[in-house]
């Protein structure tokens, strides 16, 4: 297996990889990862039908068999098997945990004790945190086994995942689980690809403007961008404290709900009653949609209507114009101070200037050198302007106005959710051009406004495109704090849409 840039943590004897999976009380045989869900895996481990060692070994084997995806920066083979063995030893039948013994992956800008936290950038390749980020602590407490850290768009500044700094395959860039010539989306690229390829059933990403939802839209998985502040953000390399949040990603919405329970608490959810749901459609959000995406979205709406969901057209005047006054001003201005603080307090031992000098991706390098470091924003006629005035206006005026627009739209139309295509297009070809500004703006067209408003958004796999046979995503947004209600709605919609076939079944 090609391992250029592929860090393998060997926190224990290699012999642990060959441990027998036939411990007393466990059935033999490798689990079928293509059909498994997080919920099913945890139940099978709890009942003794499956050992955590068997499940983790199957995930590791599948990860190593797919180096061309470039999904991982660090694969913790020995550590994961050691944790799985320890879990099996202390397992007590009937005493189940939400994620008991289930392998998961973590985006590499989220700190995991003892494993590098590179944020996908060379300057941090030797940074090894001593403790888990709080969101990781929550997953471990629920019984999850972390098998590795996933590749990402460098420093989370992009939607393509085309990162030349870390690769395990012959070509750079995290690759799509359904077509390796195409992008995996970003910036939580590796987590999306690993779940889409059925290496694992669940993982964590982060989302500033679409970074858990776009990868899952393009790789056929589900993801929640929670209300900002629902999850703790400590121990995560930042872009913007106003916009950033960690987010769960999984093969089903039901599995996303389990991860959300592990992190934020709450009882088990039941799917909402479709006949009691009212969903709004903003036609402007269908702009720039390719034929596969528009057809899949409209077909999904027809299915919802037949199931009893009330679907209504609504207006959100000046949504794009209002959002444009917030997105870049907030993200680019806060990126400097937030990263400086993170580098200082997390123990990286480097400065933001050191970080910027080693950036490998041309698009991210240009953003840091031209805008983040000098505290500038793009201006007219290829000029730059000071970022502070636009930032102050965004925080004081434009963001509250955007939040009011969403609040009024939900309230005045009596909506449970607003629905739209997560990404306007299916995955495009993976090459340096995929990271262009035009593609960035295109793919966050629908996911950026809700990010700026701080409200929750849930990506649901809708279909494979009629001509491309690539995944198409369907998103629903809800009012702030409605995360669990949104998940219940998503669970109902998922039943109506049906699960996508795995990549191998194309």
PDB file of N, CA and C in Angstrom, residues 2 24 50 93 105 126 132 140 161 172 195 215 244 251 254 273 288 334 349 362 393 426 435 442 469 482 486:
ATOM      1  N   UNK A   2       0.544   2.209  -0.872  1.00  0.00           N
ATOM      2  CA  UNK A   2       1.312   3.442  -0.917  1.00  0.00           C
ATOM      3  C   UNK A   2       1.098   4.209   0.369  1.00  0.00           C
ATOM      4  N   UNK A  24     -14.705 -15.994  23.342  1.00  0.00           N
ATOM      5  CA  UNK A  24     -15.862 -16.729  23.850  1.00  0.00           C
ATOM      6  C   UNK A  24     -17.115 -15.861  23.788  1.00  0.00           C
ATOM      7  N   UNK A  50     -21.521 -10.039  17.793  1.00  0.00           N
ATOM      8  CA  UNK A  50     -20.337  -9.539  17.107  1.00  0.00           C
ATOM      9  C   UNK A  50     -19.370  -8.989  18.138  1.00  0.00           C
ATOM     10  N   UNK A  93     -23.061  -8.396  28.908  1.00  0.00           N
ATOM     11  CA  UNK A  93     -24.272  -8.585  28.133  1.00  0.00           C
ATOM     12  C   UNK A  93     -25.448  -7.857  28.760  1.00  0.00           C
ATOM     13  N   UNK A 105     -14.424   7.502  12.887  1.00  0.00           N
ATOM     14  CA  UNK A 105     -13.284   8.298  12.431  1.00  0.00           C
ATOM     15  C   UNK A 105     -13.499   9.748  12.844  1.00  0.00           C
ATOM     16  N   UNK A 126       3.449  17.340  13.119  1.00  0.00           N
ATOM     17  CA  UNK A 126       4.060  16.751  14.310  1.00  0.00           C
ATOM     18  C   UNK A 126       3.363  17.155  15.602  1.00  0.00           C
ATOM     19  N   UNK A 132      -8.126  14.551  24.525  1.00  0.00           N
ATOM     20  CA  UNK A 132      -9.182  14.592  23.530  1.00  0.00           C
ATOM     21  C   UNK A 132      -9.941  15.913  23.592  1.00  0.00           C
ATOM     22  N   UNK A 140     -16.057   8.723  23.076  1.00  0.00           N
ATOM     23  CA  UNK A 140     -15.362   7.647  23.801  1.00  0.00           C
ATOM     24  C   UNK A 140     -16.199   7.186  24.995  1.00  0.00           C
ATOM     25  N   UNK A 161     -11.681  19.199  -1.032  1.00  0.00           N
ATOM     26  CA  UNK A 161     -10.855  18.159  -0.419  1.00  0.00           C
ATOM     27  C   UNK A 161      -9.601  17.871  -1.210  1.00  0.00           C
ATOM     28  N   UNK A 172      -3.293  13.087  -5.719  1.00  0.00           N
ATOM     29  CA  UNK A 172      -3.697  13.857  -4.537  1.00  0.00           C
ATOM     30  C   UNK A 172      -5.202  14.073  -4.480  1.00  0.00           C
ATOM     31  N   UNK A 195     -17.160   7.153   5.261  1.00  0.00           N
ATOM     32  CA  UNK A 195     -18.513   6.670   5.517  1.00  0.00           C
ATOM     33  C   UNK A 195     -19.177   6.225   4.219  1.00  0.00           C
ATOM     34  N   UNK A 215     -19.770  17.157   1.962  1.00  0.00           N
ATOM     35  CA  UNK A 215     -19.175  15.831   1.758  1.00  0.00           C
ATOM     36  C   UNK A 215     -20.185  14.696   1.837  1.00  0.00           C
ATOM     37  N   UNK A 244     -18.277  28.327  13.331  1.00  0.00           N
ATOM     38  CA  UNK A 244     -17.781  26.945  13.445  1.00  0.00           C
ATOM     39  C   UNK A 244     -18.648  26.079  14.345  1.00  0.00           C
ATOM     40  N   UNK A 251     -24.006   6.880   8.183  1.00  0.00           N
ATOM     41  CA  UNK A 251     -24.653   6.293   7.020  1.00  0.00           C
ATOM     42  C   UNK A 251     -26.155   6.565   6.995  1.00  0.00           C
ATOM     43  N   UNK A 254     -30.737   8.164  11.387  1.00  0.00           N
ATOM     44  CA  UNK A 254     -30.876   7.548  12.704  1.00  0.00           C
ATOM     45  C   UNK A 254     -29.550   7.427  13.426  1.00  0.00           C
ATOM     46  N   UNK A 273     -44.191  12.273  12.330  1.00  0.00           N
ATOM     47  CA  UNK A 273     -45.336  11.870  11.513  1.00  0.00           C
ATOM     48  C   UNK A 273     -45.374  12.743  10.260  1.00  0.00           C
ATOM     49  N   UNK A 288     -28.734  27.141 -10.370  1.00  0.00           N
ATOM     50  CA  UNK A 288     -27.477  26.470 -10.745  1.00  0.00           C
ATOM     51  C   UNK A 288     -27.506  24.956 -10.576  1.00  0.00           C
ATOM     52  N   UNK A 334     -12.375  36.661  11.466  1.00  0.00           N
ATOM     53  CA  UNK A 334     -12.189  35.897  12.703  1.00  0.00           C
ATOM     54  C   UNK A 334     -11.113  34.830  12.564  1.00  0.00           C
ATOM     55  N   UNK A 349       3.209  25.039  19.456  1.00  0.00           N
ATOM     56  CA  UNK A 349       4.575  25.544  19.400  1.00  0.00           C
ATOM     57  C   UNK A 349       4.907  26.316  18.144  1.00  0.00           C
ATOM     58  N   UNK A 362      -2.582  25.658  -3.097  1.00  0.00           N
ATOM     59  CA  UNK A 362      -2.517  27.024  -3.639  1.00  0.00           C
ATOM     60  C   UNK A 362      -3.715  27.893  -3.288  1.00  0.00           C
ATOM     61  N   UNK A 393     -19.989  45.555  10.629  1.00  0.00           N
ATOM     62  CA  UNK A 393     -21.338  45.689  10.074  1.00  0.00           C
ATOM     63  C   UNK A 393     -22.044  44.333  10.030  1.00  0.00           C
ATOM     64  N   UNK A 426     -23.810  17.401  -8.532  1.00  0.00           N
ATOM     65  CA  UNK A 426     -23.143  16.199  -8.047  1.00  0.00           C
ATOM     66  C   UNK A 426     -21.638  16.455  -8.069  1.00  0.00           C
ATOM     67  N   UNK A 435     -10.816  23.411  -6.793  1.00  0.00           N
ATOM     68  CA  UNK A 435     -10.682  24.317  -5.652  1.00  0.00           C
ATOM     69  C   UNK A 435     -10.813  25.786  -6.029  1.00  0.00           C
ATOM     70  N   UNK A 442     -20.161  28.057  -5.585  1.00  0.00           N
ATOM     71  CA  UNK A 442     -21.256  27.238  -6.099  1.00  0.00           C
ATOM     72  C   UNK A 442     -21.700  26.201  -5.076  1.00  0.00           C
ATOM     73  N   UNK A 469     -25.234   8.659 -11.726  1.00  0.00           N
ATOM     74  CA  UNK A 469     -25.221   7.603 -10.695  1.00  0.00           C
ATOM     75  C   UNK A 469     -24.401   8.022  -9.478  1.00  0.00           C
ATOM     76  N   UNK A 482     -33.746  23.628  17.261  1.00  0.00           N
ATOM     77  CA  UNK A 482     -34.685  22.572  16.884  1.00  0.00           C
ATOM     78  C   UNK A 482     -33.981  21.307  16.404  1.00  0.00           C
ATOM     79  N   UNK A 486     -35.512  18.343  14.134  1.00  0.00           N
ATOM     80  CA  UNK A 486     -35.018  18.208  12.757  1.00  0.00           C
ATOM     81  C   UNK A 486     -34.566  16.774  12.487  1.00  0.00           C
TER      82      UNK A 486
END
